[in-house]
Amino acid sequence: MTDTTIIRTGMRGLTKRFGGESYREERTGTTGTRFIRHVILVGLGLVMLYPLLWMLSASFKPSTEVFSDVGLIPANFFPDNYSAGWTALSQPFHVYILNSLLLAVLNIVGNLLSCSLAAYAFARLQFRGRKFLFALMLGTMLLPGQVVLIPQYIIFAQLGWVNTYLPLFVPAFFATNAFYIFLMVQFMRSLPMELQDAAKIDGAGAFRTYWNVIMPLTVPAMATIAIFTFIASWGDFFGPLLYLTDPALYTVPLALREFISSSGASSWGPMFAMSVVSLLPVIAFFFIGQRYLINGIATTGMK
């Protein structure tokens, strides 16, 4: 056997030992660990989704069997809850959905315009007292909403805004949400100052720079704020409960409360059916803007 043959045989053995079997064992171990990890995550996901699955199951059960039948699969499939719940109240349920959509859209527009303008001033403009005002704005996040609840109600009552939608969306046009302003400030600070300088050289003023240069670049952050605003406005129960008295103006959370009777004759099946319906716009809106939401949160605060 020549020296060349011995060297080749030894190299094949080393390749089989270290490059083949060891790699195969390492890959098998990694695959097994990954599989166990995914099983655990799927199990935790099912635990978190169980209330939603239970509500979906309850929407197909008669009201008398909602709490007696503990299984997720209904013993008696009863889809009439959806048709009964849609017309059970003083108004068809689509009226309450449209009311909630109207408020959500108005709040989104108000927050995007006002909070982005305030954030642009704090992040890109230089003026006296900027740092103090920014710290004061952040300090409002520490103020409980219950503290200003009664003064706000008195002001809105004196303005004649009770039993209207005005108290529920007008504050959004005055940059009252400090968290959204802070989110936009952090995103705008990550944008290069050279873009603003180039716009200034071309003769653009502060507002034109904001509208034509900064705003198109803040789409991920604005999409994040839009999603948060939609979810908060759609699920708001206390605000409409405080200011709305006409059932025709009720939003979805107030309409769902009408299914629960203090006398004990609650329509559980139709209520859960309409609860499932009320979740569909939120889920759809989230999945539509999911990519922007992740991008906006991931890039906020990066230098």
Coordinates of N, CA and C in Angstrom, one line a residue, residues 100-110 173 230 233:
S100 N -69.0 51.7 16.5 CA -67.6 51.4 17.0 C -66.6 51.7 15.9
L101 N -66.9 51.3 14.7 CA -65.9 51.6 13.6 C -65.8 53.1 13.3
L102 N -66.9 53.9 13.5 CA -66.8 55.3 13.3 C -65.9 55.9 14.3
L103 N -66.1 55.5 15.6 CA -65.2 56.1 16.7 C -63.8 55.6 16.5
A104 N -63.6 54.4 16.1 CA -62.2 53.9 15.9 C -61.5 54.7 14.8
V105 N -62.1 54.9 13.7 CA -61.5 55.7 12.6 C -61.2 57.1 13.0
L106 N -62.1 57.8 13.7 CA -61.9 59.1 14.1 C -60.8 59.2 15.1
N107 N -60.7 58.3 16.0 CA -59.6 58.2 17.0 C -58.2 58.0 16.3
I108 N -58.2 57.1 15.3 CA -57.0 56.8 14.6 C -56.5 58.1 13.8
V109 N -57.4 58.7 13.1 CA -57.0 60.0 12.4 C -56.5 61.0 13.4
G110 N -57.3 61.2 14.5 CA -56.8 62.2 15.5 C -55.5 61.9 16.1
F173 N -57.6 64.5 18.9 CA -57.0 65.5 18.0 C -56.2 66.5 18.7
F230 N -56.9 51.4 17.4 CA -58.1 50.7 17.0 C -58.5 49.7 18.1
S233 N -59.9 51.7 21.1 CA -61.2 52.3 20.9 C -62.3 51.3 20.7

